[in-house]
């Protein structure tokens, strides 16, 4: 999980499309991880997939409904 998540972080700015693959892998390994859902959602939005981003942000809100990040995204 950690490797995939950190690679997603590393590629998020220079190559968001590549980051999506790493974040998807991280989320597949830990679907209940808040940060993996938020980061994948943000990256999907950046790469033109608003429906996928919404699904990730809704999952994050279910994981931690008190988080301002989940409410904001």
mmCIF file with all atom_site columns, C-alpha atoms in Angstrom:
data_model
loop_
_atom_site.group_PDB
_atom_site.id
_atom_site.type_symbol
_atom_site.label_atom_id
_atom_site.label_alt_id
_atom_site.label_comp_id
_atom_site.label_asym_id
_atom_site.label_entity_id
_atom_site.label_seq_id
_atom_site.pdbx_PDB_ins_code
_atom_site.Cartn_x
_atom_site.Cartn_y
_atom_site.Cartn_z
_atom_site.occupancy
_atom_site.B_iso_or_equiv
_atom_site.pdbx_formal_charge
_atom_site.auth_seq_id
_atom_site.auth_comp_id
_atom_site.auth_asym_id
_atom_site.auth_atom_id
_atom_site.pdbx_PDB_model_num
ATOM 1  C CA . UNK A 1 1  ? 0.000   0.000  0.000   1.00 0.00 ? 1  UNK A CA 1
ATOM 2  C CA . UNK A 1 2  ? 2.621   2.542  1.066   1.00 0.00 ? 2  UNK A CA 1
ATOM 3  C CA . UNK A 1 3  ? 4.695   2.200  -2.079  1.00 0.00 ? 3  UNK A CA 1
ATOM 4  C CA . UNK A 1 4  ? 1.703   2.647  -4.386  1.00 0.00 ? 4  UNK A CA 1
ATOM 5  C CA . UNK A 1 5  ? 0.392   5.571  -2.336  1.00 0.00 ? 5  UNK A CA 1
ATOM 6  C CA . UNK A 1 6  ? 3.745   7.373  -2.236  1.00 0.00 ? 6  UNK A CA 1
ATOM 7  C CA . UNK A 1 7  ? 4.318   6.821  -5.947  1.00 0.00 ? 7  UNK A CA 1
ATOM 8  C CA . UNK A 1 8  ? 0.902   8.376  -6.545  1.00 0.00 ? 8  UNK A CA 1
ATOM 9  C CA . UNK A 1 9  ? 1.997   11.378 -4.496  1.00 0.00 ? 9  UNK A CA 1
ATOM 10 C CA . UNK A 1 10 ? 5.268   11.595 -6.390  1.00 0.00 ? 10 UNK A CA 1
ATOM 11 C CA . UNK A 1 11 ? 3.549   11.615 -9.797  1.00 0.00 ? 11 UNK A CA 1
ATOM 12 C CA . UNK A 1 12 ? 0.496   13.707 -8.867  1.00 0.00 ? 12 UNK A CA 1
ATOM 13 C CA . UNK A 1 13 ? 1.938   16.988 -10.112 1.00 0.00 ? 13 UNK A CA 1
ATOM 14 C CA . UNK A 1 14 ? 4.221   16.049 -13.000 1.00 0.00 ? 14 UNK A CA 1
ATOM 15 C CA . UNK A 1 15 ? 2.047   13.246 -14.413 1.00 0.00 ? 15 UNK A CA 1
ATOM 16 C CA . UNK A 1 16 ? -1.435  12.985 -12.862 1.00 0.00 ? 16 UNK A CA 1
ATOM 17 C CA . UNK A 1 17 ? -2.563  10.312 -15.314 1.00 0.00 ? 17 UNK A CA 1
ATOM 18 C CA . UNK A 1 18 ? 0.226   8.071  -14.113 1.00 0.00 ? 18 UNK A CA 1
ATOM 19 C CA . UNK A 1 19 ? -0.587  8.931  -10.492 1.00 0.00 ? 19 UNK A CA 1
ATOM 20 C CA . UNK A 1 20 ? -4.140  7.643  -11.014 1.00 0.00 ? 20 UNK A CA 1
ATOM 21 C CA . UNK A 1 21 ? -2.818  4.120  -11.546 1.00 0.00 ? 21 UNK A CA 1
ATOM 22 C CA . UNK A 1 22 ? -0.797  4.196  -8.358  1.00 0.00 ? 22 UNK A CA 1
ATOM 23 C CA . UNK A 1 23 ? -3.662  5.644  -6.340  1.00 0.00 ? 23 UNK A CA 1
ATOM 24 C CA . UNK A 1 24 ? -6.017  3.014  -7.752  1.00 0.00 ? 24 UNK A CA 1
ATOM 25 C CA . UNK A 1 25 ? -3.588  0.320  -6.626  1.00 0.00 ? 25 UNK A CA 1
ATOM 26 C CA . UNK A 1 26 ? -3.365  1.851  -3.152  1.00 0.00 ? 26 UNK A CA 1
ATOM 27 C CA . UNK A 1 27 ? -7.150  2.077  -2.906  1.00 0.00 ? 27 UNK A CA 1
ATOM 28 C CA . UNK A 1 28 ? -7.533  -1.527 -4.079  1.00 0.00 ? 28 UNK A CA 1
ATOM 29 C CA . UNK A 1 29 ? -5.217  -2.656 -1.294  1.00 0.00 ? 29 UNK A CA 1
ATOM 30 C CA . UNK A 1 30 ? -6.922  -0.495 1.343   1.00 0.00 ? 30 UNK A CA 1
ATOM 31 C CA . UNK A 1 31 ? -10.349 0.607  0.164   1.00 0.00 ? 31 UNK A CA 1
ATOM 32 C CA . UNK A 1 32 ? -11.103 2.015  3.628   1.00 0.00 ? 32 UNK A CA 1
ATOM 33 C CA . UNK A 1 33 ? -8.122  4.390  3.581   1.00 0.00 ? 33 UNK A CA 1
ATOM 34 C CA . UNK A 1 34 ? -9.318  7.981  3.681   1.00 0.00 ? 34 UNK A CA 1
ATOM 35 C CA . UNK A 1 35 ? -6.219  9.546  2.066   1.00 0.00 ? 35 UNK A CA 1
ATOM 36 C CA . UNK A 1 36 ? -6.164  7.051  -0.802  1.00 0.00 ? 36 UNK A CA 1
ATOM 37 C CA . UNK A 1 37 ? -9.785  7.892  -1.633  1.00 0.00 ? 37 UNK A CA 1
ATOM 38 C CA . UNK A 1 38 ? -9.284  11.657 -1.368  1.00 0.00 ? 38 UNK A CA 1
ATOM 39 C CA . UNK A 1 39 ? -6.063  11.692 -3.385  1.00 0.00 ? 39 UNK A CA 1
ATOM 40 C CA . UNK A 1 40 ? -7.475  9.431  -6.077  1.00 0.00 ? 40 UNK A CA 1
ATOM 41 C CA . UNK A 1 41 ? -10.571 11.624 -6.259  1.00 0.00 ? 41 UNK A CA 1
ATOM 42 C CA . UNK A 1 42 ? -8.573  14.828 -6.642  1.00 0.00 ? 42 UNK A CA 1
ATOM 43 C CA . UNK A 1 43 ? -6.361  13.266 -9.290  1.00 0.00 ? 43 UNK A CA 1
ATOM 44 C CA . UNK A 1 44 ? -9.336  11.863 -11.198 1.00 0.00 ? 44 UNK A CA 1
ATOM 45 C CA . UNK A 1 45 ? -10.896 15.312 -11.235 1.00 0.00 ? 45 UNK A CA 1
ATOM 46 C CA . UNK A 1 46 ? -7.648  16.780 -12.589 1.00 0.00 ? 46 UNK A CA 1
ATOM 47 C CA . UNK A 1 47 ? -7.572  14.187 -15.362 1.00 0.00 ? 47 UNK A CA 1
ATOM 48 C CA . UNK A 1 48 ? -11.166 14.755 -16.462 1.00 0.00 ? 48 UNK A CA 1
ATOM 49 C CA . UNK A 1 49 ? -13.128 12.066 -14.613 1.00 0.00 ? 49 UNK A CA 1
ATOM 50 C CA . UNK A 1 50 ? -15.598 13.947 -12.393 1.00 0.00 ? 50 UNK A CA 1
ATOM 51 C CA . UNK A 1 51 ? -17.828 10.893 -11.881 1.00 0.00 ? 51 UNK A CA 1
ATOM 52 C CA . UNK A 1 52 ? -14.904 8.818  -10.636 1.00 0.00 ? 52 UNK A CA 1
ATOM 53 C CA . UNK A 1 53 ? -13.796 11.701 -8.426  1.00 0.00 ? 53 UNK A CA 1
ATOM 54 C CA . UNK A 1 54 ? -17.280 11.972 -6.913  1.00 0.00 ? 54 UNK A CA 1
ATOM 55 C CA . UNK A 1 55 ? -17.313 8.246  -6.116  1.00 0.00 ? 55 UNK A CA 1
ATOM 56 C CA . UNK A 1 56 ? -13.948 8.519  -4.352  1.00 0.00 ? 56 UNK A CA 1
ATOM 57 C CA . UNK A 1 57 ? -14.955 11.584 -2.373  1.00 0.00 ? 57 UNK A CA 1
ATOM 58 C CA . UNK A 1 58 ? -18.223 9.957  -1.325  1.00 0.00 ? 58 UNK A CA 1
ATOM 59 C CA . UNK A 1 59 ? -16.269 6.905  -0.163  1.00 0.00 ? 59 UNK A CA 1
ATOM 60 C CA . UNK A 1 60 ? -13.948 9.173  1.827   1.00 0.00 ? 60 UNK A CA 1
ATOM 61 C CA . UNK A 1 61 ? -16.946 10.896 3.420   1.00 0.00 ? 61 UNK A CA 1
ATOM 62 C CA . UNK A 1 62 ? -18.307 7.507  4.496   1.00 0.00 ? 62 UNK A CA 1
ATOM 63 C CA . UNK A 1 63 ? -14.926 6.607  6.011   1.00 0.00 ? 63 UNK A CA 1
ATOM 64 C CA . UNK A 1 64 ? -14.638 9.864  7.960   1.00 0.00 ? 64 UNK A CA 1
ATOM 65 C CA . UNK A 1 65 ? -17.849 11.889 7.883   1.00 0.00 ? 65 UNK A CA 1
ATOM 66 C CA . UNK A 1 66 ? -16.392 14.554 10.202  1.00 0.00 ? 66 UNK A CA 1
ATOM 67 C CA . UNK A 1 67 ? -13.481 15.415 7.921   1.00 0.00 ? 67 UNK A CA 1
ATOM 68 C CA . UNK A 1 68 ? -13.613 18.878 6.360   1.00 0.00 ? 68 UNK A CA 1
ATOM 69 C CA . UNK A 1 69 ? -11.607 17.505 3.412   1.00 0.00 ? 69 UNK A CA 1
ATOM 70 C CA . UNK A 1 70 ? -14.365 15.046 2.549   1.00 0.00 ? 70 UNK A CA 1
ATOM 71 C CA . UNK A 1 71 ? -17.009 17.747 2.826   1.00 0.00 ? 71 UNK A CA 1
ATOM 72 C CA . UNK A 1 72 ? -14.960 20.217 0.761   1.00 0.00 ? 72 UNK A CA 1
ATOM 73 C CA . UNK A 1 73 ? -14.194 17.799 -2.047  1.00 0.00 ? 73 UNK A CA 1
#
